[in-house]
CSV table of C-alpha atoms and ligand atoms in Angstrom, one decimal:
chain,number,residue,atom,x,y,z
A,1,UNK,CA,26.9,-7.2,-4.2
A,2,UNK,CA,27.0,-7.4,-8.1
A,3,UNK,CA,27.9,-4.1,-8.9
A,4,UNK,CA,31.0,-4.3,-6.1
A,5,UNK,CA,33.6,-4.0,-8.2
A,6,UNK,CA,32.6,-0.4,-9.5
A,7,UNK,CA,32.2,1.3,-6.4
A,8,UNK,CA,32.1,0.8,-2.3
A,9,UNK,CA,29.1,2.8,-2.3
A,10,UNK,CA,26.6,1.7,0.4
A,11,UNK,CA,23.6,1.1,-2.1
A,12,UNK,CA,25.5,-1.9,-3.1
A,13,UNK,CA,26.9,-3.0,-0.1
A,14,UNK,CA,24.8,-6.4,1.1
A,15,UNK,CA,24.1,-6.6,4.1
A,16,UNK,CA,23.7,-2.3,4.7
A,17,UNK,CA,25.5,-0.9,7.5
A,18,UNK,CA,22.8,1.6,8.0
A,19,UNK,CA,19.7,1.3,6.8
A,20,UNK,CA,17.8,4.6,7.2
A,21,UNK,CA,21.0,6.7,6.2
A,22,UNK,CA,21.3,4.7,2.9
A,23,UNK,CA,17.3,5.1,2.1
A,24,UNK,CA,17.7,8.7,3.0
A,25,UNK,CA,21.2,9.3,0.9
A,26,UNK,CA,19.2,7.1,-2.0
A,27,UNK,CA,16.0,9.5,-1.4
A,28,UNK,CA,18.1,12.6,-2.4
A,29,UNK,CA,20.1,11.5,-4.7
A,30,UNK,CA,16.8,10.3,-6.9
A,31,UNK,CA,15.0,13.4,-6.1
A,32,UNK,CA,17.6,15.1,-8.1
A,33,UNK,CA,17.6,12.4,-10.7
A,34,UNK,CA,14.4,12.8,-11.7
A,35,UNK,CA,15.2,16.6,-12.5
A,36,UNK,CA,18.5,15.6,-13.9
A,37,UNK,CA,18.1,12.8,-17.1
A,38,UNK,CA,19.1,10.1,-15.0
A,39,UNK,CA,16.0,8.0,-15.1
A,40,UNK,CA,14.8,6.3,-18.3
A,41,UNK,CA,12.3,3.5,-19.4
A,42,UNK,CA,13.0,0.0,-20.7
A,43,UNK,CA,10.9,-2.5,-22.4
A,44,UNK,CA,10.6,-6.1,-21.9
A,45,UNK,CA,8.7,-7.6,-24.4
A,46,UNK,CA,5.6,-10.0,-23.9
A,47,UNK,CA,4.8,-12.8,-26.7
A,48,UNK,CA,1.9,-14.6,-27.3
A,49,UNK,CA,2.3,-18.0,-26.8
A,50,UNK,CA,0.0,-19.3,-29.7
A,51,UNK,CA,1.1,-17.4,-32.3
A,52,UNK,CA,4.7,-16.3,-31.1
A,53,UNK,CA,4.6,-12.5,-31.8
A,54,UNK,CA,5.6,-9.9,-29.7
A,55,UNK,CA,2.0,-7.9,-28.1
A,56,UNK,CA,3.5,-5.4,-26.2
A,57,UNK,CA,5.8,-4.4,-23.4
A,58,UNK,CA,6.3,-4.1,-19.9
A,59,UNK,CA,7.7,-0.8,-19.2
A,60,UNK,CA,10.2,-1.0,-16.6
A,61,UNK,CA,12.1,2.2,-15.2
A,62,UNK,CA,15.8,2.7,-14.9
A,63,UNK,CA,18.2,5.0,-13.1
A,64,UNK,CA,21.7,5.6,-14.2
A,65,UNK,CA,23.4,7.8,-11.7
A,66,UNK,CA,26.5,9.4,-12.7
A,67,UNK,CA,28.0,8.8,-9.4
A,68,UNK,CA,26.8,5.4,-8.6
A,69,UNK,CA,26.3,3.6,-11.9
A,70,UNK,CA,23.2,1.7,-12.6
A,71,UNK,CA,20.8,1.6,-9.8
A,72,UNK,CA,18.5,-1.7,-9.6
A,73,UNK,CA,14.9,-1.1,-9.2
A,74,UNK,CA,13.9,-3.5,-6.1
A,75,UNK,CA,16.6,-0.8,-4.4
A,76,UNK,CA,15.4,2.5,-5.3
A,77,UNK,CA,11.3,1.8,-5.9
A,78,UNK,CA,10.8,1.0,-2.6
A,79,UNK,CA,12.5,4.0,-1.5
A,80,UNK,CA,10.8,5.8,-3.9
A,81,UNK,CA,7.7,4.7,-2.5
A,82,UNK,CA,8.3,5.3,1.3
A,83,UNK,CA,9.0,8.6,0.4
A,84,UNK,CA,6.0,9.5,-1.5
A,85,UNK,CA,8.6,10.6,-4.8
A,86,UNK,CA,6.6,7.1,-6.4
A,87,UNK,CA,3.7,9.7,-7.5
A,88,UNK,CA,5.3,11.8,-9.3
A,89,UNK,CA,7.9,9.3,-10.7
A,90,UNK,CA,5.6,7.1,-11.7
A,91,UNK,CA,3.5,9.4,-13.7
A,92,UNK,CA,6.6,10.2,-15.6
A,93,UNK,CA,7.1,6.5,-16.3
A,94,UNK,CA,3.7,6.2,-17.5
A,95,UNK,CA,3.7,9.5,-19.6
A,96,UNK,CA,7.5,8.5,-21.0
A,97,UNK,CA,5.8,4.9,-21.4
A,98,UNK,CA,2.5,6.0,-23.3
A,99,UNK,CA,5.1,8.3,-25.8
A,100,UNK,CA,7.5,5.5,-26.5
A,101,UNK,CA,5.1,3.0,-27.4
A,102,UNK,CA,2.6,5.6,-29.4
A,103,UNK,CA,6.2,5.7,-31.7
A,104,UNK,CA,7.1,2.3,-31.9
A,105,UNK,CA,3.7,1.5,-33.2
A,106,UNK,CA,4.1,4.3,-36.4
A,107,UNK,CA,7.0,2.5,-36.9
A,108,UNK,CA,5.8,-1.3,-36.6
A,109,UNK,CA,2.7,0.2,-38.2
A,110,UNK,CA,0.2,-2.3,-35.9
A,111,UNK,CA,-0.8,-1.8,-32.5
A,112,UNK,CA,0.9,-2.6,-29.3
A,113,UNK,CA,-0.4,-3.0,-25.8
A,114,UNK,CA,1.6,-1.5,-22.8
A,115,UNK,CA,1.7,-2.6,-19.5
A,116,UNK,CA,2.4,0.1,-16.7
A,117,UNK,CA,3.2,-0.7,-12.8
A,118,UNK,CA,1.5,0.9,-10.3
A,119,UNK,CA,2.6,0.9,-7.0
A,120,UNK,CA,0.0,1.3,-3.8
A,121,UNK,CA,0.6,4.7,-3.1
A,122,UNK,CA,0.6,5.9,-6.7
A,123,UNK,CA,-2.9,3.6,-6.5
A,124,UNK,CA,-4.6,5.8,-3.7
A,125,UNK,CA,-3.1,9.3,-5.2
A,126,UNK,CA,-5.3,12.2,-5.8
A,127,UNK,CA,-5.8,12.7,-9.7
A,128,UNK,CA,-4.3,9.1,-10.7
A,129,UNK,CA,-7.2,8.0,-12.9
A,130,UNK,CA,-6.8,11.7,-14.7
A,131,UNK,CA,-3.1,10.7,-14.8
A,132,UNK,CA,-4.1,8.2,-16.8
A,133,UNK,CA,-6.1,9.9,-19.1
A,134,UNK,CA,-4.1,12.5,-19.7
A,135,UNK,CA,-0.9,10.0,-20.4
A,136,UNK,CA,-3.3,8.5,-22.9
A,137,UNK,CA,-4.8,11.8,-24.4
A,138,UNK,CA,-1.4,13.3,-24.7
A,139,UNK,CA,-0.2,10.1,-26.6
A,140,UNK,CA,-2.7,9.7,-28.2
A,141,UNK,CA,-2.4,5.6,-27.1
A,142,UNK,CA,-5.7,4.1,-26.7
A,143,UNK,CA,-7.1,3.1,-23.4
A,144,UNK,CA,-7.3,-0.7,-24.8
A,145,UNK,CA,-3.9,-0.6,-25.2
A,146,UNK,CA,-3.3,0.2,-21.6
A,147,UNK,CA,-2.7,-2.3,-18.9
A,148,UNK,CA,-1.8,-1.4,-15.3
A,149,UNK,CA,-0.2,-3.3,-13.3
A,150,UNK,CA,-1.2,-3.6,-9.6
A,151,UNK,CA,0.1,-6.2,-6.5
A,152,UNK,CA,-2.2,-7.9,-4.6
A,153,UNK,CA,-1.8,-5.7,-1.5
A,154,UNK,CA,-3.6,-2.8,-2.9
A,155,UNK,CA,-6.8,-4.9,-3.2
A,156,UNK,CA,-7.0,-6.0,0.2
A,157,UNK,CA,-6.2,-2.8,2.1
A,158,UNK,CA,-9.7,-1.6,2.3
A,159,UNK,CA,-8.8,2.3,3.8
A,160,UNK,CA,-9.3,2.9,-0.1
A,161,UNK,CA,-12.0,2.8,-2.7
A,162,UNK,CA,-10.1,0.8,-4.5
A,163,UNK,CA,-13.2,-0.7,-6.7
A,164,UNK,CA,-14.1,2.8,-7.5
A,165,UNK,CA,-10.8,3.4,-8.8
A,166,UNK,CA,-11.0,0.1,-10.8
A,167,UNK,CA,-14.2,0.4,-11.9
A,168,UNK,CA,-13.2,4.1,-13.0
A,169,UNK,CA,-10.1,2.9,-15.3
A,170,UNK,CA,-12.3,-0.5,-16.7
A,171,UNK,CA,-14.6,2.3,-17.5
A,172,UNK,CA,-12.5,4.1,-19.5
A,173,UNK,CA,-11.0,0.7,-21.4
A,174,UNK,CA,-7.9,0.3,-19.4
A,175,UNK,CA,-7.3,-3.2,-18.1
A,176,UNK,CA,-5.9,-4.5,-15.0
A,177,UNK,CA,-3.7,-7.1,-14.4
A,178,UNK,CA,-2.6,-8.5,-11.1
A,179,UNK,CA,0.5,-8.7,-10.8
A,180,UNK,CA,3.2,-11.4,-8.7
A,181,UNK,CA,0.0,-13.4,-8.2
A,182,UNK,CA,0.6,-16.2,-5.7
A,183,UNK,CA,3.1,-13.7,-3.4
A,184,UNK,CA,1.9,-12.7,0.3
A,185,UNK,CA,-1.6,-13.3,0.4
A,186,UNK,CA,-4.3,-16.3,0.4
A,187,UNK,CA,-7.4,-14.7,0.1
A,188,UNK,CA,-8.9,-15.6,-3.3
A,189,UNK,CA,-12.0,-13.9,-2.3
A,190,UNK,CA,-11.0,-10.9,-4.1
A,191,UNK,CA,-10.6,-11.8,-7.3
A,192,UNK,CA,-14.2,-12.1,-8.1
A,193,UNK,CA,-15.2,-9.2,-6.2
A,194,UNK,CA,-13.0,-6.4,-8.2
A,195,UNK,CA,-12.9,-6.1,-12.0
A,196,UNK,CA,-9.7,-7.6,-13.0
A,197,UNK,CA,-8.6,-8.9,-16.8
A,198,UNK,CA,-5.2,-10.9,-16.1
A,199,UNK,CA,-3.0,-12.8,-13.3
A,200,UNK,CA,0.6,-12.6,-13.8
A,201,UNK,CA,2.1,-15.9,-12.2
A,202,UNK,CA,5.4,-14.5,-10.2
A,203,UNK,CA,8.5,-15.9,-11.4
A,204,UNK,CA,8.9,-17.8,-8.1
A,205,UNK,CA,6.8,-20.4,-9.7
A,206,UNK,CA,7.3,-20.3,-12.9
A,207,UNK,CA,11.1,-21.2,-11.4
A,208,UNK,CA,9.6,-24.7,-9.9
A,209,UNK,CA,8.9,-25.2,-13.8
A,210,UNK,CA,12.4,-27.5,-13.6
A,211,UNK,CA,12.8,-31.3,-15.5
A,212,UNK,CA,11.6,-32.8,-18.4
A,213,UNK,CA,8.8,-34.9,-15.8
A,214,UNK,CA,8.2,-32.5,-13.1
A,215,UNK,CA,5.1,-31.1,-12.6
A,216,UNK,CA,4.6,-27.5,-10.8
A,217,UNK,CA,1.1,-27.9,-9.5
A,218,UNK,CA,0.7,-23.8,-8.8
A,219,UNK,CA,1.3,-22.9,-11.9
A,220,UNK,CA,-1.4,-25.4,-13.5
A,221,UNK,CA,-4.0,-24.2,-10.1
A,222,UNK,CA,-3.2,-20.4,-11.2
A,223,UNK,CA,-4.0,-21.2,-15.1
A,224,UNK,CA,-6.9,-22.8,-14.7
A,225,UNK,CA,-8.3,-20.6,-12.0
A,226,UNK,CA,-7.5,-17.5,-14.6
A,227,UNK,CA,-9.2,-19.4,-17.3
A,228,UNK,CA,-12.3,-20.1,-14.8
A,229,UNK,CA,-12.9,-16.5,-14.3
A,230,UNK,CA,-12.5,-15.0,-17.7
A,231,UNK,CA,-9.3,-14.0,-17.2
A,232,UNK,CA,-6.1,-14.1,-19.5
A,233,UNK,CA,-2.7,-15.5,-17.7
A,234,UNK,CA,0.8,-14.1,-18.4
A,235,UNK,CA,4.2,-16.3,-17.1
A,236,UNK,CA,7.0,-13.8,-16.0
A,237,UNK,CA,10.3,-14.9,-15.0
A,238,UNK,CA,10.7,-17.4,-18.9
A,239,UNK,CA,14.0,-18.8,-18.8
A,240,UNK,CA,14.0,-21.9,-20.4
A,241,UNK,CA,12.6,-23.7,-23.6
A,242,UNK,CA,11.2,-26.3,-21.1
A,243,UNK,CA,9.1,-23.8,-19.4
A,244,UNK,CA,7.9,-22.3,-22.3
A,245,UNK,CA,6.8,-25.9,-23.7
A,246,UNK,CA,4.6,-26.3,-20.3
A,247,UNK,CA,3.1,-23.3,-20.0
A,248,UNK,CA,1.7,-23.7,-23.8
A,249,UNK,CA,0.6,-27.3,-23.3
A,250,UNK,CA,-1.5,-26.0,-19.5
A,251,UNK,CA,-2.7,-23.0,-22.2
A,252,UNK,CA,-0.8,-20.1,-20.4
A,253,UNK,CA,-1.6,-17.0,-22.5
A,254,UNK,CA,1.6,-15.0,-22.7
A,255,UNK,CA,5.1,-14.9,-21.6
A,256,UNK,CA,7.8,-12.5,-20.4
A,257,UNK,CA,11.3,-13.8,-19.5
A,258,UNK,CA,15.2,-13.7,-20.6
A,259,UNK,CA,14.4,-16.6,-22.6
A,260,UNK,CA,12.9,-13.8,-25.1
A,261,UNK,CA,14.8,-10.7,-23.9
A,262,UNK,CA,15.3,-8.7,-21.0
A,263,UNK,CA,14.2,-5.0,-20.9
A,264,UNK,CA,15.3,-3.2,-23.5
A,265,UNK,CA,15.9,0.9,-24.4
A,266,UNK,CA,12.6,1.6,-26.6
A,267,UNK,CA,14.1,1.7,-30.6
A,268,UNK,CA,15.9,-1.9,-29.5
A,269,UNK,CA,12.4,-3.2,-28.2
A,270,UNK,CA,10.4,-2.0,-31.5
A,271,UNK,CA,13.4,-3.8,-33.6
A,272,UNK,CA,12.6,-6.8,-31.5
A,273,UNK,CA,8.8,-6.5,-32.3
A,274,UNK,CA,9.4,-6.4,-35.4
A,275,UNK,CA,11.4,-9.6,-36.1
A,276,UNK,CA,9.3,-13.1,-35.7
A,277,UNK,CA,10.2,-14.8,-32.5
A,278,UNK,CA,11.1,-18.3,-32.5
A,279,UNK,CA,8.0,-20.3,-30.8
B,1,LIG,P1,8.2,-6.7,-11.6
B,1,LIG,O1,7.1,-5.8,-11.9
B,1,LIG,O2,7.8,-8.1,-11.1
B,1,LIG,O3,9.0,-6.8,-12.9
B,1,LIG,C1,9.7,-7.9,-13.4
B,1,LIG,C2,11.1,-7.9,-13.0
B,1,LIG,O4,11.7,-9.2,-13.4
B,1,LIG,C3,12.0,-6.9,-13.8
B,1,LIG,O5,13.0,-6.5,-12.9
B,1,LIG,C4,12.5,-7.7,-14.9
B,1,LIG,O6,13.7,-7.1,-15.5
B,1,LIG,C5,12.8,-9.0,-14.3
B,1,LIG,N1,12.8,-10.1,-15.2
B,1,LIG,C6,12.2,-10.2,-16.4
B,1,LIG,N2,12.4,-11.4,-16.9
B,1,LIG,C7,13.2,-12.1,-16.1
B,1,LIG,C8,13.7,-13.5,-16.1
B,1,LIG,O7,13.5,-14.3,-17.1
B,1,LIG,N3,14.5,-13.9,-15.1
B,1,LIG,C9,14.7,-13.0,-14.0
B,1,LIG,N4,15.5,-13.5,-13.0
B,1,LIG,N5,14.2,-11.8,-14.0
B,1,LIG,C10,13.4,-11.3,-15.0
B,1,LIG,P2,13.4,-5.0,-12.6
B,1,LIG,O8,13.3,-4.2,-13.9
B,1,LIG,O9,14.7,-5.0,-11.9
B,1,LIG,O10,12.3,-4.4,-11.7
B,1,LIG,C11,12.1,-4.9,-10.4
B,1,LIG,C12,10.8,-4.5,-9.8
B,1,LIG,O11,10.8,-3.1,-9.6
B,1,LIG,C13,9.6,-4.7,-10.6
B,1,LIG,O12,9.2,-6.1,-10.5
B,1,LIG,C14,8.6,-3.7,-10.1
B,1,LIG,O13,8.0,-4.3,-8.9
B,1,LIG,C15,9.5,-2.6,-9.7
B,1,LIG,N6,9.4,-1.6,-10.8
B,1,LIG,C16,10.2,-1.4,-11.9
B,1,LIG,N7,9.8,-0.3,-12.6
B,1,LIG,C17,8.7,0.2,-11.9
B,1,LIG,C18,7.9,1.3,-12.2
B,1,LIG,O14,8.0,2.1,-13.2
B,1,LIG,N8,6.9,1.6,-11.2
B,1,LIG,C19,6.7,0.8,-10.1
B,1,LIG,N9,5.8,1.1,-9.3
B,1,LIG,N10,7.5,-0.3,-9.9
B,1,LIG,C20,8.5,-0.6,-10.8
B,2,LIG,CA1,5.3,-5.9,-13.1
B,3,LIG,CA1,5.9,-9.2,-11.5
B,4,LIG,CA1,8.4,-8.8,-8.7
């Protein structure tokens, strides 16, 4: 619907007319992307709260098609995904990622951290943790620097090893951080039995964050529950100066949001590392 005006392509037709013939059409069309230049990575920078600087970035990938303009990533992940093209796309993300963020901190001259989604299927992929080291290795980013980002869903589907995987990347000094906490699921359970360094409250309730006297009671439950386990707690979704005032005064960690900047092409993001940020 927003990008009607610049095409009557199908991908941005709402509701879709077809469903499986749009996924399929998108399925091609991305396969040849990836060949083709089409797909880059943007950064959207994370600030710590106390002390207001930028510590690193959430890489975020991006598809300009020729034919079709910008395509939004809740579209063509999930298609990406179904189709099993999330492996090897996402490896390049994380290998373009690793690069990007190796130069921006010669430039910044201090170190950055990078956080990286991973998608399920990406998650149970043969060779992923050597992915991983060999994004790092090649790089030459550390693993401490390295934070992956994983939904709750890929914890509780126990088909996989998933703690061997965890325990595999913990091992090597990657962290994990769980990401859209709070969406989908209600067991808690979990969350003490895998090895896991941050929660990333989903914007959805960082949203309810709304008046000068309302409280958002999920928010505070998520904080503290974070805090109780050792973990660190990142706000996505920061849109107003409000918000950002109660997540510092309930002790959130870090923030992400437009209130800072959206995500941006990697020499923009360094420049906005490098300038002090208004908290
Ligand atoms: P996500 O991981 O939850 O990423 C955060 C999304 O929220 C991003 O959308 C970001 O641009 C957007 N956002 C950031 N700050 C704000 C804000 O203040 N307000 C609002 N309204 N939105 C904000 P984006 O880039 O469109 O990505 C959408 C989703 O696509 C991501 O959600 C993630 O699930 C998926 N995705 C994007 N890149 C990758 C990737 O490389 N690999 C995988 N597996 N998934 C990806
Ligand atoms: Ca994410
Ligand atoms: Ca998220
Ligand atoms: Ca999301």
């Amino acid at each position: 619907a927003k990008a009607a005006g610049r095409n009557n392509f199908a991908w941005f037709a709402e509701p879709m007319l077809d469903e499986s013939n749009e996924r399929a059409s998108m399925a091609s069309a991305l396969r040849v992307a990836m060949r083709s230049d089409e797909l880059a990575v943007a950064y959207q920078p994370q600030i710590d709260l106390v002390t207001g600087d930028v510590v690193g970035f959430e890489a975020l990938a991006r598809w300009y098609s020729p034919v079709h303009g910008p395509v939004r990533p809740d579209r063509f992940i999930p298609v990406a995904e179904d189709s099993g093209m999330i492996v090897e796309l996402g490896r390049w993300v994380l290998e373009h990622a690793c690069h990007d963020v190796a130069e921006m901190q010669r430039t910044l001259g201090r170190k950055l951290r990078l956080a990286v989604n991973a998608s399920p299927r990406q998650f149970h992929s043969a060779g992923w943790v050597d992915t991983v080291v060999s994004a790092l290795e090649r790089s030459g980013l550390s693993p401490e620097q390295l934070e992956l980002e994983i939904t709750e869903g890929i914890l509780m589907d126990d088909r996989w090893n998933v703690i061997e995987v965890l325990s595999a990347l913990r091992e090597l000094g990657v962290s994990i951080a769980v990401d859209d906490f709070g969406q989908g699921y209600s067991s808690l359970a979990y969350l003490t039995r895998f090895p896991i360094d941050k929660l990333k409250i989903d914007r959805a309730f960082v949203q309810e964050i709304r008046s000068e006297d309302g409280d958002a009671p999920i928010v505070d439950a998520i904080i503290g529950m974070a805090h109780a386990l050792g973990m660190e707690v990142v706000a996505e979704g920061v849109e107003t100066p409000y918000q950002e005032h109660y997540l510092r005064a309930r002790g959130c960690d870090q923030v992400q949001g437009f209130l800072y900047s959206a995500a941006l092409p990697a020499v923009e993001a360094a420049v906005a590392a490098s300038r002090a940020q208004p908290v």
